[in-house]
Amino acid sequence: MNIDSKRKDEHVELAEKQYQTASQSDFQKIRFVHHSFPQIKTDDVSLASHMLGHDMPLPFYINGMTGGSDKTKDINARLAEVAKELNLVMASGSVSAAIKHPELSDSFRVIREVNPNGFVLANVGAHHSVENAKRAVAILEANALQIHVNAPQELVMPEGDRDLSMWLNQIEQIVANVGVPVMVKEVGFGMSRETVQQLINVGVEWVDVSGRGGTNFAAIENARRTTFSYDDLENWGQSTVISLLEAHDMADDVHLLASGGVKSPYDIIKALSLGAEAVGLSGQFLHMVVNDGPEKTIETVEAWKEKMIAIMTLLGKTSVKELQKTDLIFQRDIIDWCDMRGIDYRKFSKRSN
Ligand code: FNR
C-alpha cells in the first residue's frame, strides 16, 4: 500500500479511536435564554437552508473526510448512501491521493456512483494548481469544490508540506478559474477574523470556519509520529464557537458555514444561531456509519430532524435565518476571548426584540 493510502486509513482509525461521545466543544458553554411563549407551532418550522447556490431541506452536511484506499472507499459508499437518502450535501476527503495515484480515483468516484443526483463537493489542499482542482472536480463530477487549509496538521504530520507560502495565491487562482462554486475550510483549528478577511480579499464567498472541539488533527498526526512529540500543539486553534464570533461581523461580505465538534441537533442549532448558514459534521457521521451502518444512521438523523424542530419551536423561530435573533449567554472563557479581541459579545444576549 502506498504512503497516501496508508495515511488515509490511519486518519480514519485514529479519528475513530480519539472520538469522544461527550462533546469537548464550546457548544456546551453557550445557553439560550428561555422565554415562556414561543407563539408558534411545530408545523410552522422549516429546516431548509442553502449553500453554494444549492437549496437544502436540512441545514447540515457531511463534511470532507476520506477516500484513497479500499477501506475508505467502503466508508465513502456508506456516507454517500446516507447523503442520498436524506438529501444531504456531501464532501469527499482530499482528492490529492487520486491526483497523485489515478488508480485510487474509484475510492472517491464511489460517492457519485452511489448518489448520481446528489450535490457533491470535491476537496483539495490549498497548495494545488487550478488544473489539479479541475481534475478533482472531474473525478467526482462534483457540483462544487472545498479547499482545505490545515497549517498545524501539515507541520505536525511527519511527511507534511513545509512550504506554506503560496496558499492564498493558489486559492485566488482556483476561485477565479475552477468553474464551480468554492468553499474554503479549516480542518478543526478554526479561523480568526483576519483569516476570514484575507479569504474575502482573494474572492472567496463561502467559508467553513471548522474549529476545535471535535476531531483534532494535531493529535491525530502526533499519534502517527515516531520521532519527537508535538503534544503541546494538541491544544492549538480556536473553537467553532469562538471562530463564529470572530467572523460574525463579516457576514455581509461572506457566507459563513461552521463545523468542528458538532455532534447533535442542539449543537447544530447553536452554530446556526451564531451566524452559520449551514453546519458540517465529520467525526460524528464517521462514527455513526462505521459503528451503526447507514440504515441506523439514517434513522438517527430522522430523529434529529424532529428534535431540531422541537428546539426551534421552543425558541419561537420558524426558519434557520430567524435563529440569529435568539438570545445567547456565554460562559466566562468565551467572554474573556471576546474582551481581548474587542468582540461585542453583549449584543448576543438581547437579540430577540
Ligand atoms: C477529516 N477532515 C478533512 N478535511 C478536509 O478538508 N480534507 C480531508 O481530507 C479531511 N480528512 C478527514 C479525515 C477524517 C477521518 C476526519 C474525521 C476529518 C476534517 C473535517 O472535514 C473537519 O474539518 C474536522 O474533522 C472537524 O469536524 P468534526 O470531525 O469535529 O465534525
XYZ file of C-alpha atoms and ligand atoms in Angstrom:
384
model
C 0.000 0.000 0.000
C 1.406 3.480 -0.853
C 2.033 6.042 1.905
C -1.008 8.140 0.875
C -3.461 5.227 1.152
C -1.874 4.178 4.440
C -2.264 7.718 5.820
C -5.961 7.784 4.841
C -6.600 4.536 6.731
C -4.672 5.824 9.743
C -6.675 9.070 9.791
C -9.936 7.146 9.912
C -8.642 4.734 12.568
C -7.251 7.481 14.780
C -10.276 9.781 14.369
C -12.481 6.915 15.484
C -10.115 5.923 18.318
C -9.989 9.509 19.591
C -13.743 10.077 19.111
C -15.410 11.147 22.332
C -19.117 10.773 22.910
C -19.241 13.606 25.405
C -18.703 16.796 23.483
C -15.485 18.648 24.353
C -16.652 21.625 22.350
C -17.539 25.159 23.358
C -21.147 24.452 22.355
C -21.537 23.346 25.996
C -20.512 26.839 27.051
C -23.403 28.696 25.447
C -27.030 28.721 26.569
C -30.245 30.091 25.141
C -32.364 32.396 27.279
C -35.668 30.598 27.768
C -38.801 32.637 27.002
C -42.136 31.070 28.024
C -44.289 31.973 24.995
C -42.973 30.624 21.681
C -46.217 31.688 19.942
C -45.651 29.263 17.025
C -46.483 25.600 16.274
C -44.109 22.843 15.167
C -45.728 22.831 11.683
C -44.550 26.417 11.175
C -40.880 25.432 11.403
C -38.747 24.979 8.274
C -35.281 23.415 8.471
C -34.444 24.434 4.909
C -31.220 26.214 4.120
C -28.880 26.719 1.184
C -25.220 26.668 0.328
C -23.105 27.224 -2.779
C -26.201 28.007 -4.820
C -27.959 24.815 -3.741
C -31.235 24.591 -1.779
C -31.158 22.010 1.016
C -34.041 20.533 3.032
C -31.776 20.307 6.105
C -29.214 22.849 7.343
C -26.316 20.402 7.746
C -23.926 18.434 5.535
C -21.443 15.570 5.584
C -18.094 17.311 5.683
C -14.876 16.307 3.888
C -13.225 13.168 5.194
C -11.953 10.372 3.126
C -11.125 8.264 0.066
C -7.791 6.961 -1.221
C -7.852 3.290 -0.129
C -10.119 0.212 -0.233
C -11.273 0.721 3.318
C -12.109 4.386 2.794
C -13.922 3.562 -0.456
C -16.307 1.476 1.622
C -16.740 4.333 4.118
C -17.413 6.789 1.268
C -20.057 4.404 -0.128
C -21.785 4.256 3.268
C -21.672 8.013 3.731
C -23.000 8.542 0.195
C -25.925 6.208 0.913
C -26.843 8.353 3.926
C -26.422 11.535 1.858
C -28.664 10.160 -0.895
C -31.449 9.020 1.410
C -31.537 12.265 3.406
C -30.734 14.617 0.541
C -27.611 15.905 2.296
C -24.725 17.706 0.636
C -21.593 15.564 0.961
C -17.908 16.402 0.518
C -15.171 13.905 -0.270
C -11.856 13.820 1.539
C -8.821 15.351 -0.110
C -8.609 14.085 -3.698
C -4.814 14.629 -3.683
C -4.278 10.882 -3.342
C -6.125 10.248 -6.638
C -4.384 13.131 -8.410
C -1.064 11.510 -7.474
C -2.206 7.894 -7.984
C -5.035 7.835 -10.585
C -5.769 4.170 -9.764
C -7.251 5.407 -6.445
C -9.916 7.531 -8.202
C -12.672 4.967 -7.727
C -12.459 5.332 -3.932
C -13.704 8.906 -4.451
C -15.903 8.345 -7.503
C -17.985 5.874 -5.488
C -19.605 8.925 -3.847
C -21.012 9.943 -7.244
C -21.866 6.379 -8.275
C -23.960 5.740 -5.149
C -25.647 9.145 -5.351
C -25.826 10.159 -9.040
C -28.051 13.195 -8.472
C -26.643 14.393 -5.164
C -24.870 17.692 -4.515
C -21.257 16.573 -4.104
C -18.133 18.560 -3.225
C -14.608 17.571 -4.188
C -11.844 18.518 -1.743
C -8.229 19.610 -2.307
C -5.497 21.292 -0.267
C -4.602 24.957 -0.805
C -1.240 24.143 -2.419
C -2.878 22.659 -5.527
C -2.903 24.210 -9.003
C -6.073 25.181 -10.856
C -5.503 22.187 -13.107
C -5.433 19.772 -10.159
C -8.548 21.385 -8.678
C -10.313 20.836 -12.032
C -9.195 17.195 -12.035
C -10.580 16.697 -8.521
C -13.923 18.157 -9.634
C -13.937 15.952 -12.749
C -13.187 12.732 -10.824
C -16.309 13.240 -8.681
C -18.366 15.134 -11.281
C -18.597 17.497 -8.337
C -21.039 20.392 -8.092
C -18.617 22.494 -6.040
C -15.132 22.445 -4.531
C -13.817 22.554 -0.956
C -10.282 23.847 -0.441
C -8.857 22.931 2.950
C -6.330 24.967 4.917
C -4.515 22.968 7.591
C -1.175 24.555 8.557
C -0.909 22.890 12.015
C -1.694 19.475 10.509
C 0.937 19.796 7.752
C 3.616 20.831 10.246
C 2.907 18.072 12.777
C 2.463 15.437 10.002
C 5.839 13.723 9.565
C 5.535 13.779 5.734
C 3.541 17.076 5.616
C 4.159 20.145 3.430
C 6.771 22.568 4.706
C 6.192 25.326 2.129
C 3.014 27.167 3.149
C 3.981 30.383 1.398
C 1.646 30.317 -1.616
C -1.705 29.176 -0.261
C -3.597 32.470 -0.564
C -2.311 32.979 -4.139
C -3.331 29.443 -5.103
C -6.780 29.907 -3.553
C -7.235 33.141 -5.514
C -6.301 31.355 -8.754
C -8.569 28.395 -8.090
C -11.587 30.535 -7.131
C -11.197 32.599 -10.301
C -10.677 29.691 -12.685
C -12.065 26.366 -11.448
C -15.532 26.921 -12.895
C -17.599 25.678 -9.907
C -18.515 27.387 -6.604
C -15.748 27.172 -3.981
C -15.784 26.884 -0.192
C -12.601 27.293 1.847
C -12.480 25.334 5.103
C -10.207 24.737 8.062
C -9.850 21.182 9.367
C -10.640 21.692 13.060
C -8.324 24.555 14.031
C -10.854 27.366 13.494
C -10.416 30.787 11.896
C -9.727 34.331 13.057
C -11.406 37.414 11.609
C -8.063 38.274 9.973
C -8.097 34.928 8.165
C -11.688 35.393 7.011
C -10.839 38.908 5.773
C -7.866 37.543 3.783
C -10.177 34.991 2.183
C -12.712 37.692 1.304
C -9.880 39.747 -0.226
C -8.969 36.924 -2.632
C -12.563 36.455 -3.769
C -13.808 33.639 -1.515
C -17.566 33.780 -0.889
C -18.098 30.652 1.241
C -16.069 29.881 4.371
C -16.360 26.949 6.796
C -14.540 28.070 9.948
C -14.152 24.413 11.078
C -12.978 24.916 14.648
C -11.636 22.978 17.626
C -13.868 20.794 19.747
C -14.159 17.581 17.755
C -11.684 15.778 15.509
C -8.207 17.024 16.409
C -5.669 16.746 13.587
C -2.761 17.881 15.756
C -3.491 14.872 17.992
C -4.057 12.539 15.008
C -0.790 13.486 13.281
C 1.061 13.447 16.582
C -0.056 9.847 17.122
C 1.406 8.953 13.694
C 4.845 10.330 14.585
C 7.751 8.086 15.520
C 10.264 10.797 16.475
C 9.706 13.605 18.989
C 6.181 14.502 20.035
C 4.189 17.670 19.317
C 1.684 17.119 22.124
C 1.989 20.761 23.196
C 0.238 21.696 19.919
C -2.776 19.463 20.573
C -4.483 22.453 22.141
C -3.840 24.764 19.156
C -6.555 26.806 17.474
C -9.942 28.436 18.017
C -13.129 26.583 18.862
C -16.018 26.659 16.410
C -17.962 28.988 18.715
C -15.040 31.437 19.006
C -14.423 31.287 15.239
C -18.054 32.177 14.519
C -17.827 35.073 16.982
C -14.605 36.249 15.293
C -16.255 36.231 11.860
C -19.715 37.375 12.924
C -19.494 40.973 11.738
C -18.288 39.865 8.300
C -21.472 38.004 7.443
C -22.463 40.735 4.967
C -19.317 40.053 2.911
C -19.074 36.275 3.112
C -21.337 33.267 3.673
C -20.374 31.590 6.941
C -20.539 27.843 7.453
C -19.488 26.022 10.614
C -18.061 22.655 11.582
C -15.849 21.158 14.256
C -17.183 19.282 17.274
C -20.792 19.276 16.078
C -22.376 16.079 17.391
C -26.052 16.750 17.980
C -29.086 18.657 16.729
C -28.647 21.047 19.656
C -25.041 21.825 18.564
C -26.307 22.448 15.022
C -28.936 24.906 16.279
C -26.316 26.728 18.357
C -23.967 27.071 15.368
C -26.832 28.384 13.212
C -27.703 30.876 15.962
C -24.140 32.183 15.862
C -24.479 33.018 12.168
C -23.656 29.824 10.263
C -25.903 29.290 7.219
C -25.286 25.528 7.346
C -23.290 23.177 9.553
C -20.851 20.373 8.679
C -20.290 17.154 10.604
C -17.387 14.776 10.020
C -16.313 12.753 13.063
C -19.924 12.204 14.143
C -21.015 10.835 10.727
C -17.894 8.669 10.548
C -18.647 7.268 13.995
C -22.252 6.519 13.068
C -21.652 4.854 9.677
C -18.738 2.769 10.992
C -20.484 1.589 14.159
C -24.189 1.590 13.282
C -24.193 1.283 9.464
C -26.052 3.534 7.016
C -29.604 2.389 7.835
C -29.387 3.082 11.540
C -27.579 6.363 10.804
C -30.483 7.443 8.607
C -32.901 6.615 11.450
C -30.815 8.643 13.875
C -30.799 11.649 11.574
C -34.578 11.356 11.099
C -34.860 11.686 14.887
C -32.518 14.703 14.778
C -34.934 16.440 12.410
C -37.762 16.067 14.908
C -35.532 17.286 17.713
C -34.376 20.323 15.742
C -37.991 21.246 15.038
C -38.762 20.880 18.765
C -35.854 23.140 19.791
C -36.717 25.749 17.158
C -40.337 25.738 18.323
C -39.143 26.230 21.899
C -37.140 29.197 20.653
C -40.146 30.555 18.729
C -38.180 30.583 15.464
C -39.630 29.290 12.202
C -36.515 29.424 9.993
C -32.767 28.913 10.142
C -32.259 32.621 9.460
C -34.503 33.598 12.397
C -32.231 31.670 14.768
C -29.887 34.650 14.505
C -32.482 36.533 16.575
C -32.155 34.249 19.608
C -30.696 35.375 22.956
C -27.413 33.662 23.863
C -25.437 33.590 27.114
C -21.705 32.742 27.065
C -19.503 31.274 29.779
C -16.590 33.251 31.135
C -13.722 31.988 28.957
C -15.655 32.883 25.792
C -16.295 36.345 27.225
C -12.581 36.703 28.068
C -11.640 35.898 24.452
C -14.195 38.412 23.136
C -12.981 41.052 25.586
C -9.374 40.717 24.488
C -10.293 40.663 20.795
C -12.741 43.567 21.012
C -15.780 41.485 20.015
C -19.113 42.866 21.204
C -20.457 39.755 22.968
C -23.238 41.503 24.894
C -25.355 42.050 21.787
C -25.898 38.266 21.523
C -27.770 38.205 24.840
C -30.605 40.511 23.726
C -31.361 39.923 20.069
C -34.947 38.682 20.289
C -36.744 42.010 20.312
C -11.183 14.935 8.109
N -11.170 16.268 7.702
C -10.738 16.591 6.434
N -10.954 17.843 5.937
C -10.598 18.158 4.684
O -10.851 19.280 4.262
N -9.982 17.229 3.876
C -9.730 15.950 4.314
O -9.179 15.131 3.569
C -10.116 15.621 5.640
N -9.884 14.359 6.132
C -10.504 13.982 7.313
C -10.481 12.638 7.692
C -11.174 12.243 8.824
C -11.154 10.785 9.204
C -11.891 13.184 9.604
C -12.672 12.765 10.809
C -11.882 14.503 9.243
C -11.587 17.368 8.620
C -13.083 17.585 8.681
O -13.651 17.958 7.451
C -13.445 18.641 9.738
O -12.946 19.882 9.336
C -12.881 18.305 11.112
O -12.879 16.913 11.289
C -13.691 18.920 12.241
O -15.032 18.437 12.230
P -15.561 17.253 13.205
O -14.890 15.998 12.802
O -15.217 17.664 14.597
O -17.041 17.202 12.923
